[in-house]
Tab-separated table of C-alpha atoms in Angstrom:
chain	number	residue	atom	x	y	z
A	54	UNK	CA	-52.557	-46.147	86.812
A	55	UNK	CA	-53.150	-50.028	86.914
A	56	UNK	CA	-50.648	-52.524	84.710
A	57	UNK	CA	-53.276	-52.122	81.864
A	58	UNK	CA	-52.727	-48.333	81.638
A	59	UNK	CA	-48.832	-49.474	81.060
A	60	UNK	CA	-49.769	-49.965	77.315
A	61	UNK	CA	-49.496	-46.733	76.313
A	62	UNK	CA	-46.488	-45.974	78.176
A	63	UNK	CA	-43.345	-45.823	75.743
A	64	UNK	CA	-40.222	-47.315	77.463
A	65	UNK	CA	-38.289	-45.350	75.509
A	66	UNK	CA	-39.360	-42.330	76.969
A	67	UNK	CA	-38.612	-43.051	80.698
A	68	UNK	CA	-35.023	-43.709	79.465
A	69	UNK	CA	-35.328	-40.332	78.017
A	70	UNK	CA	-36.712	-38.542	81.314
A	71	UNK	CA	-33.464	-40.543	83.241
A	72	UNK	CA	-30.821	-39.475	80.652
A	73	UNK	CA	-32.282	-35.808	81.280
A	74	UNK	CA	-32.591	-36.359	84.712
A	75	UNK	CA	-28.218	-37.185	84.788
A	76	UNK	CA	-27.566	-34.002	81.556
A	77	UNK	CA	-30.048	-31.565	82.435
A	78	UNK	CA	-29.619	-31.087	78.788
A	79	UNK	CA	-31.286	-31.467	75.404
A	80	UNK	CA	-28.299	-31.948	73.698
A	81	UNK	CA	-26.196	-33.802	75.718
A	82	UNK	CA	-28.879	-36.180	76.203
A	83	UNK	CA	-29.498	-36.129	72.414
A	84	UNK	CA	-25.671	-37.759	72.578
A	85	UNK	CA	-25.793	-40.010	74.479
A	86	UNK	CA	-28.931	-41.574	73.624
A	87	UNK	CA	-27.878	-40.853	69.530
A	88	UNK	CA	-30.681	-39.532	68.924
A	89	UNK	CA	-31.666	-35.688	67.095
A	90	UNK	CA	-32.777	-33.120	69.495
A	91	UNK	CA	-36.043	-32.792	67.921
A	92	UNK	CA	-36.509	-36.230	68.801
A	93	UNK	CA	-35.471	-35.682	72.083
A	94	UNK	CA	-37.446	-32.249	72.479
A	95	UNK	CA	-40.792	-34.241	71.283
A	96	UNK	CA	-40.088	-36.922	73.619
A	97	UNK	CA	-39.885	-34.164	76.554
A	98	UNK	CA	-43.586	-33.121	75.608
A	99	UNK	CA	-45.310	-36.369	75.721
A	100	UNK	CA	-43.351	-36.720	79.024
A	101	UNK	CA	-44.733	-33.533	80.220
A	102	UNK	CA	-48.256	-34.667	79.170
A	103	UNK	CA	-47.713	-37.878	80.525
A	104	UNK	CA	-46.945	-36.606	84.077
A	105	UNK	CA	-49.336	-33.658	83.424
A	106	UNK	CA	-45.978	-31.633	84.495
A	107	UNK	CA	-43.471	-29.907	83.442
A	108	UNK	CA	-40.916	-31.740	85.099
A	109	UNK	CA	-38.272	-29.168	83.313
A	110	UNK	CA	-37.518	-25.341	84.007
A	111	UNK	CA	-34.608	-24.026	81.759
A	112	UNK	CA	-32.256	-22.041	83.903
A	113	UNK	CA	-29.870	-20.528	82.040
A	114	UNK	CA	-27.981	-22.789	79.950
A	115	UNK	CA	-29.077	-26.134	82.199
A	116	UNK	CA	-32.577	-27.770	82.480
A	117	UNK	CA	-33.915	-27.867	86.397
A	118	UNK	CA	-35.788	-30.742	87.333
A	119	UNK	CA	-38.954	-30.062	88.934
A	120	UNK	CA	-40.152	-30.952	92.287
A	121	UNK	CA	-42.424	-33.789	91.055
A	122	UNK	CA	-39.544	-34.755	88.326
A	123	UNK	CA	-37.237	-35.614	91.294
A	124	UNK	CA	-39.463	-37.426	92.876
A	125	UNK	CA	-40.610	-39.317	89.594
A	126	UNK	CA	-36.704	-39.842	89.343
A	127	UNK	CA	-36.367	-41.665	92.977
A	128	UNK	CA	-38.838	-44.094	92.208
A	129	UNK	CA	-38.186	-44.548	88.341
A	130	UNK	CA	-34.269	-45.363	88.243
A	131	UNK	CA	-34.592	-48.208	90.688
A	132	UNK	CA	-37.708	-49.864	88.402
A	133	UNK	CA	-35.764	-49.307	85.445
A	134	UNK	CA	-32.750	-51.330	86.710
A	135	UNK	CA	-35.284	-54.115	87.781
A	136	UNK	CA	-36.378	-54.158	84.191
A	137	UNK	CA	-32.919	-54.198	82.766
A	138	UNK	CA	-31.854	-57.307	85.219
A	139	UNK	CA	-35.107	-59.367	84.625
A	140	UNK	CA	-34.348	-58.869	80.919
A	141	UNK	CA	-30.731	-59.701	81.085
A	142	UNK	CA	-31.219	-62.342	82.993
A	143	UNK	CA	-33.562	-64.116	80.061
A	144	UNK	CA	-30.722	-63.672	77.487
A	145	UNK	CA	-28.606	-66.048	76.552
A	146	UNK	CA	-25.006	-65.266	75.892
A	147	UNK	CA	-22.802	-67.042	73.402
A	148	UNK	CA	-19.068	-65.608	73.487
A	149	UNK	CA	-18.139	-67.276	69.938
A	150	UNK	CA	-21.551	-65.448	67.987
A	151	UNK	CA	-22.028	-62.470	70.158
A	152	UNK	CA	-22.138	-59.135	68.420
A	153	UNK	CA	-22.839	-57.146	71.742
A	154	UNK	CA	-21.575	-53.895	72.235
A	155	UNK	CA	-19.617	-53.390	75.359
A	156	UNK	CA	-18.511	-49.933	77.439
A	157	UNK	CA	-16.132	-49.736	79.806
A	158	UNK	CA	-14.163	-47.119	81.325
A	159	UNK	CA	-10.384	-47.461	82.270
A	160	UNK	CA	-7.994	-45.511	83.527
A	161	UNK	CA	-5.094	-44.410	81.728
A	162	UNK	CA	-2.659	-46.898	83.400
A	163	UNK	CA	-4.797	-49.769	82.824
A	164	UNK	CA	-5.435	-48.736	79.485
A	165	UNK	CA	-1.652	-48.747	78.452
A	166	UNK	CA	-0.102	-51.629	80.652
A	167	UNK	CA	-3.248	-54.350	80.417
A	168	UNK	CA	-5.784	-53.466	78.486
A	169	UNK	CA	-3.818	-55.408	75.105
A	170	UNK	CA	-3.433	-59.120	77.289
A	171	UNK	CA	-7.114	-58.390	77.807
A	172	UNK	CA	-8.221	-57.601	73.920
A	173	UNK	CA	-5.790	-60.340	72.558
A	174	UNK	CA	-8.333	-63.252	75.050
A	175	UNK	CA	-11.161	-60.879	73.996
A	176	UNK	CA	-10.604	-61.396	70.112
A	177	UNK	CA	-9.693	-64.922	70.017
A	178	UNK	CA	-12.853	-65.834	72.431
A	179	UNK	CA	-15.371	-62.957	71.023
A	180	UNK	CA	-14.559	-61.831	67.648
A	181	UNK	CA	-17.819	-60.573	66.873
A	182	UNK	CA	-17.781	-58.561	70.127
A	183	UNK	CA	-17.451	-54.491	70.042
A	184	UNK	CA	-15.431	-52.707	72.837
A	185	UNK	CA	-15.837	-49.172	73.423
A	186	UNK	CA	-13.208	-47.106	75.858
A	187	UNK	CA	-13.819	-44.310	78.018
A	188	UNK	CA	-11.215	-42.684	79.646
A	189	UNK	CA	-12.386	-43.170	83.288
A	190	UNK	CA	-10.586	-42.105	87.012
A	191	UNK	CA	-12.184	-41.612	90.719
A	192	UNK	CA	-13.601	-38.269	89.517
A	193	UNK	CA	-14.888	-39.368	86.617
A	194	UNK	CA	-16.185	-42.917	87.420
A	195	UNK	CA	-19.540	-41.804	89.439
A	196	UNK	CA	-21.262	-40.273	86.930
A	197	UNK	CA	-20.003	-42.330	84.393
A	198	UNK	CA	-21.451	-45.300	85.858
A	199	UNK	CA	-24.863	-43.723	87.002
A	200	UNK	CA	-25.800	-42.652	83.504
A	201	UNK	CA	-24.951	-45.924	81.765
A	202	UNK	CA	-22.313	-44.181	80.058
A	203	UNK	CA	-20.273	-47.126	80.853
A	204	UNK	CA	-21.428	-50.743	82.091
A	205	UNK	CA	-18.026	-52.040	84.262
A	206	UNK	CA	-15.099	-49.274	85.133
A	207	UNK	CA	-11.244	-50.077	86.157
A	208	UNK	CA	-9.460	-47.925	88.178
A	209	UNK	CA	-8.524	-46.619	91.749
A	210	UNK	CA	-12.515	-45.692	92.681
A	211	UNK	CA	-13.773	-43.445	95.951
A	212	UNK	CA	-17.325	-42.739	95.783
A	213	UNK	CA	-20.015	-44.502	93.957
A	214	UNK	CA	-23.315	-44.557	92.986
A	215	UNK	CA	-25.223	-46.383	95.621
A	216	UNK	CA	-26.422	-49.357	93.535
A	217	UNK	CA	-22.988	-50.291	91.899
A	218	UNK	CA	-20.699	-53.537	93.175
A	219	UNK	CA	-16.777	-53.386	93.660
A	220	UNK	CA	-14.316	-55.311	94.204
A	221	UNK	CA	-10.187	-55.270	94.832
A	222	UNK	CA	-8.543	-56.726	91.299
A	223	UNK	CA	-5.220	-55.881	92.686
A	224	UNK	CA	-3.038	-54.106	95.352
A	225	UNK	CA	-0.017	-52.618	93.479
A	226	UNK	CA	3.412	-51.367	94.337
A	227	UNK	CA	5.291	-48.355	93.140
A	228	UNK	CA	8.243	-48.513	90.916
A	229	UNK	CA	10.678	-46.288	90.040
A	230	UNK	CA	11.641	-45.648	86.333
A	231	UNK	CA	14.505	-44.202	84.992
A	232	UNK	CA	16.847	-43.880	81.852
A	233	UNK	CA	20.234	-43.044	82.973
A	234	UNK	CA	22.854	-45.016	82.786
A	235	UNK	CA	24.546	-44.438	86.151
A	236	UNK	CA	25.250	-47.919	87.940
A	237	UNK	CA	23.158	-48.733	91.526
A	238	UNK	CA	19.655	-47.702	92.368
A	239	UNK	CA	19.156	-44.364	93.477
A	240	UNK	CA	19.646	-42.962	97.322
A	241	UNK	CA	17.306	-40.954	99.099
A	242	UNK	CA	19.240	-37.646	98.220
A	243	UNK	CA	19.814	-38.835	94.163
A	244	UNK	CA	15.891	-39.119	94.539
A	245	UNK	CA	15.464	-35.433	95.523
A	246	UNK	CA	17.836	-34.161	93.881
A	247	UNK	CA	16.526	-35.778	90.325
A	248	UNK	CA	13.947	-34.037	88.053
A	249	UNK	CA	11.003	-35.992	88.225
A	250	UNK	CA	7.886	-36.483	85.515
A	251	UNK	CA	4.628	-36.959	86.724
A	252	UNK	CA	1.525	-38.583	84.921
A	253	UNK	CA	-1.537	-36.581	85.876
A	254	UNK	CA	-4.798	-36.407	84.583
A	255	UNK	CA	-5.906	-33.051	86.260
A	256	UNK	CA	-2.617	-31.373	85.140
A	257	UNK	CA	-0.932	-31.881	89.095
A	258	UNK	CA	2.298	-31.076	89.732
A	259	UNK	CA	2.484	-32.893	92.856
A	260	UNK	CA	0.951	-36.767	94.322
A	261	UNK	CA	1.054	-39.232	96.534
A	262	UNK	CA	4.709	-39.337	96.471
A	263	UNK	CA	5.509	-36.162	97.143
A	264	UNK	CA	3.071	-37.016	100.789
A	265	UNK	CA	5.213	-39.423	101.515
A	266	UNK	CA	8.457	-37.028	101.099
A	267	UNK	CA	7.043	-34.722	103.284
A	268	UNK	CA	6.552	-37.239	106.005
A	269	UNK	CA	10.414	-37.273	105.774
A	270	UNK	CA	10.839	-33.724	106.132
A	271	UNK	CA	12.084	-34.373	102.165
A	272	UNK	CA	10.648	-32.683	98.705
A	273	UNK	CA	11.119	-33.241	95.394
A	274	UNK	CA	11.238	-31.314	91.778
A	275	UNK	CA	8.747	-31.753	89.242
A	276	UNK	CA	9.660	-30.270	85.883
A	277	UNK	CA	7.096	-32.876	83.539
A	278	UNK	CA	3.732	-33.513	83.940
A	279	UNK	CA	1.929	-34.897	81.222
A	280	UNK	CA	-1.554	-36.280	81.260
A	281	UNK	CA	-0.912	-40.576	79.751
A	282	UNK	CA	1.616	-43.176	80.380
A	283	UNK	CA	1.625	-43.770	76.716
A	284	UNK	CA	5.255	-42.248	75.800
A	285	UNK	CA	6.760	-41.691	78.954
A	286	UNK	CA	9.742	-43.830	78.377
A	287	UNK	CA	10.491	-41.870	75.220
A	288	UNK	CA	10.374	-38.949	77.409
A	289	UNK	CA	13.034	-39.249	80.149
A	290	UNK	CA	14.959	-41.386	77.490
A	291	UNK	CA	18.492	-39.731	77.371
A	292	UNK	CA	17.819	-37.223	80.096
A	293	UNK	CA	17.856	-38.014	83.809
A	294	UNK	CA	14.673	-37.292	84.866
A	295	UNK	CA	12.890	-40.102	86.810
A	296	UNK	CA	9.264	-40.953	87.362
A	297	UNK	CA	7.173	-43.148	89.811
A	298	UNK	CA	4.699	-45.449	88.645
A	299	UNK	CA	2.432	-48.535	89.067
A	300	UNK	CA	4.291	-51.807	88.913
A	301	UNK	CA	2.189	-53.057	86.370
A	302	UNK	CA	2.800	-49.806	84.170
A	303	UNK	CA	6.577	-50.283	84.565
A	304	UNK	CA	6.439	-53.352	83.509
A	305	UNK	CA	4.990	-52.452	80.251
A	306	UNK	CA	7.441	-49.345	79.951
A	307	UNK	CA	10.344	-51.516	80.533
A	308	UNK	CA	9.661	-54.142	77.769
A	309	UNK	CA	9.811	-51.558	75.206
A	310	UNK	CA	13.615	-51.178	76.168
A	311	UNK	CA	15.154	-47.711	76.991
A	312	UNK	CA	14.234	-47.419	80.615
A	313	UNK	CA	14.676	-49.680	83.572
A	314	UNK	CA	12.430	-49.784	87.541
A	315	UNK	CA	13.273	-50.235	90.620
A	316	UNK	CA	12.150	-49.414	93.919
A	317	UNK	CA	11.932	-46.159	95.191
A	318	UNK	CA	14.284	-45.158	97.776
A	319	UNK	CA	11.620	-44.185	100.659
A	320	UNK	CA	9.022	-46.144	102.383
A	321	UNK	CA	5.990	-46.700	99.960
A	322	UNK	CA	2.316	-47.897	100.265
A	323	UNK	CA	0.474	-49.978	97.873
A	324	UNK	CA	-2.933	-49.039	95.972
A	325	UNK	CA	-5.579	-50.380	95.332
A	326	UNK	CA	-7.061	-51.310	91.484
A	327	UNK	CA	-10.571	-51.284	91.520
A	328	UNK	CA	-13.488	-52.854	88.944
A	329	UNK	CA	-16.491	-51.536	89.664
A	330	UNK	CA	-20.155	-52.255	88.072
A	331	UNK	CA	-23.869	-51.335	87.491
A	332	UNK	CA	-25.513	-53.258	89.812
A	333	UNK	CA	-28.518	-53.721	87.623
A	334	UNK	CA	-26.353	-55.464	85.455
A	335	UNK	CA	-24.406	-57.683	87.992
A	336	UNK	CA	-26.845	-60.885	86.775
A	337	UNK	CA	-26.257	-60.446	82.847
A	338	UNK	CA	-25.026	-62.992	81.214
A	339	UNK	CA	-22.547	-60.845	79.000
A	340	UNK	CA	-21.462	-58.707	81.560
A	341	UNK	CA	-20.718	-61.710	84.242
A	342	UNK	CA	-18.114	-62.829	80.960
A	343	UNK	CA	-16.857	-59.598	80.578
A	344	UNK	CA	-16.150	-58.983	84.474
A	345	UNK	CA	-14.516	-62.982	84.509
A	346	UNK	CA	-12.200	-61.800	81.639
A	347	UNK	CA	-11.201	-58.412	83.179
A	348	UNK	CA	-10.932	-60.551	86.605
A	349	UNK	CA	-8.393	-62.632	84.735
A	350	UNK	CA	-6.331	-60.370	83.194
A	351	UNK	CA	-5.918	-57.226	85.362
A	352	UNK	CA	-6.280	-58.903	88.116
A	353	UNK	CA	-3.002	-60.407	90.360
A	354	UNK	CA	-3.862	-63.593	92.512
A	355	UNK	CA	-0.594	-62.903	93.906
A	356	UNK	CA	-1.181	-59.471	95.579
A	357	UNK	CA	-4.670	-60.608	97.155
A	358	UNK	CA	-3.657	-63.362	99.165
């Protein structure tokens, strides 16, 4: 096929063949892409006609790519983010009469403790602007990133797809957060010997923390986990269980009164907050803004240097 031929190739439906490529679904990619599955279904047959292939074998409830859709995929995905930089990169980008939609992903902590300095810079700078939120975490953030589910993510990050950027926003501290009204911060042995609360996505009963403990021949008891910051002080407030979390997140627990932080009575480590991006997108306009803004308000100068 020469550049001509291109003419009667529908963008559209490459976008289609990647979002099937990442669901392996009809529907789901029918979701993401808002669109009816019919639509989606007669989108899969020109496809196949296209690429004289079937590029699709149902197998049980999931769709298996073909050999040739794999390797259609491999040379498709990187093209497509060449397309989507050379077109960002002819936009202009006006922050006061912008009506872009934007998606992030942030994890629960961010969500709670900074995400509000963040919207209150993003309304007064943007207002036209629309922000959508998806919860994000290390598990999650992969995929969510590869499938253009989300555009920038926030969050403590391991793997990730091989054409997104990082970089270190800021290298937090533990704190200690409790409700009691007992005078002095808490030994080693008050520590154990306190019911704890633990926020966990996945439902864990046990963290970093308790890694730590057991480097001191020490354990501790968990008797809360719930899976958001959001409503933790109410929690412990009146009762004396105590729970560890990210500076930042104390901080915003704390000003709503009822509980108090401190340090934690063992030797801790600091972690690392990560933003992470599509690297097709790294040159758009909208998204450099966006990634400035997020730079400036989850980020802490202080802790980098």
């Amino acid at each position: 096929m020469n550049r001509n031929d291109l003419r009667r190739v529908d963008l559209n439906l490459l976008i289609v063949f990647e979002t099937l490529m990442h669901e392996r679904s009809v529907t789901r990619a029918a979701e993401k892409l808002f669109l009816g599955q019919p639509a989606i279904s007669a989108a899969l047959s020109r496809l196949r006609g296209l690429f004289d292939d079937p590029l699709f074998v149902r197998t049980g409830r999931s769709m298996e790519p073909s050999a040739r859709a794999v390797e259609i995929f491999a040379l498709l995905s990187p093209a497509l983010d060449s397309i989507s930089t050379a077109v960002s990169r002819a936009a202009e980008f006006d922050p006061a009469t912008s009506t872009a939609v934007f998606r992030i992903g942030l994890s629960d902590d961010v969500e709670f403790a900074l995400l509000p300095m963040l919207l209150k810079r993003l309304r007064a700078e943007s207002p036209g602007i629309v922000l959508v939120v998806r919860r994000a975490n290390y598990i999650l953030m992969p995929n969510l990133l590869a499938s253009g589910e989300i555009s920038i993510g926030v969050s403590y990050t391991a793997d990730l797809p091989a054409n997104a950027k990082r970089k270190v926003l800021r290298r937090s501290m533990p704190k200690l957060l409790r409700a009691d009204t007992v005078p002095g911060p808490l030994s080693l042995d008050d520590f154990c010997a306190r019911p704890h609360a633990l926020v966990s996505f996945a439902g864990d009963l046990s963290g970093f923390i308790d890694e730590e403990l057991e480097k001191l021949g020490r354990k501790r008891h968990v008797v809360l986990a719930v899976p958001q910051f959001n409503g933790l002080s109410t929690l412990i407030s009146g009762t004396d269980i105590v729970a560890t979390v990210p500076d930042y997140t104390a901080e915003a627990l704390t000003a709503a009164g009822g509980v108090r932080a401190e340090d934690p009575p063992l030797p801790v480590r600091s972690f690392e907050l990560h933003m992470a991006w599509r690297g097709s997108q790294d040159n758009d306009p909208g998204e450099r803004w966006l990634r400035s803004r997020i730079q400036m308000f989850f980020g802490d100068p202080d802790s980098l240097t």
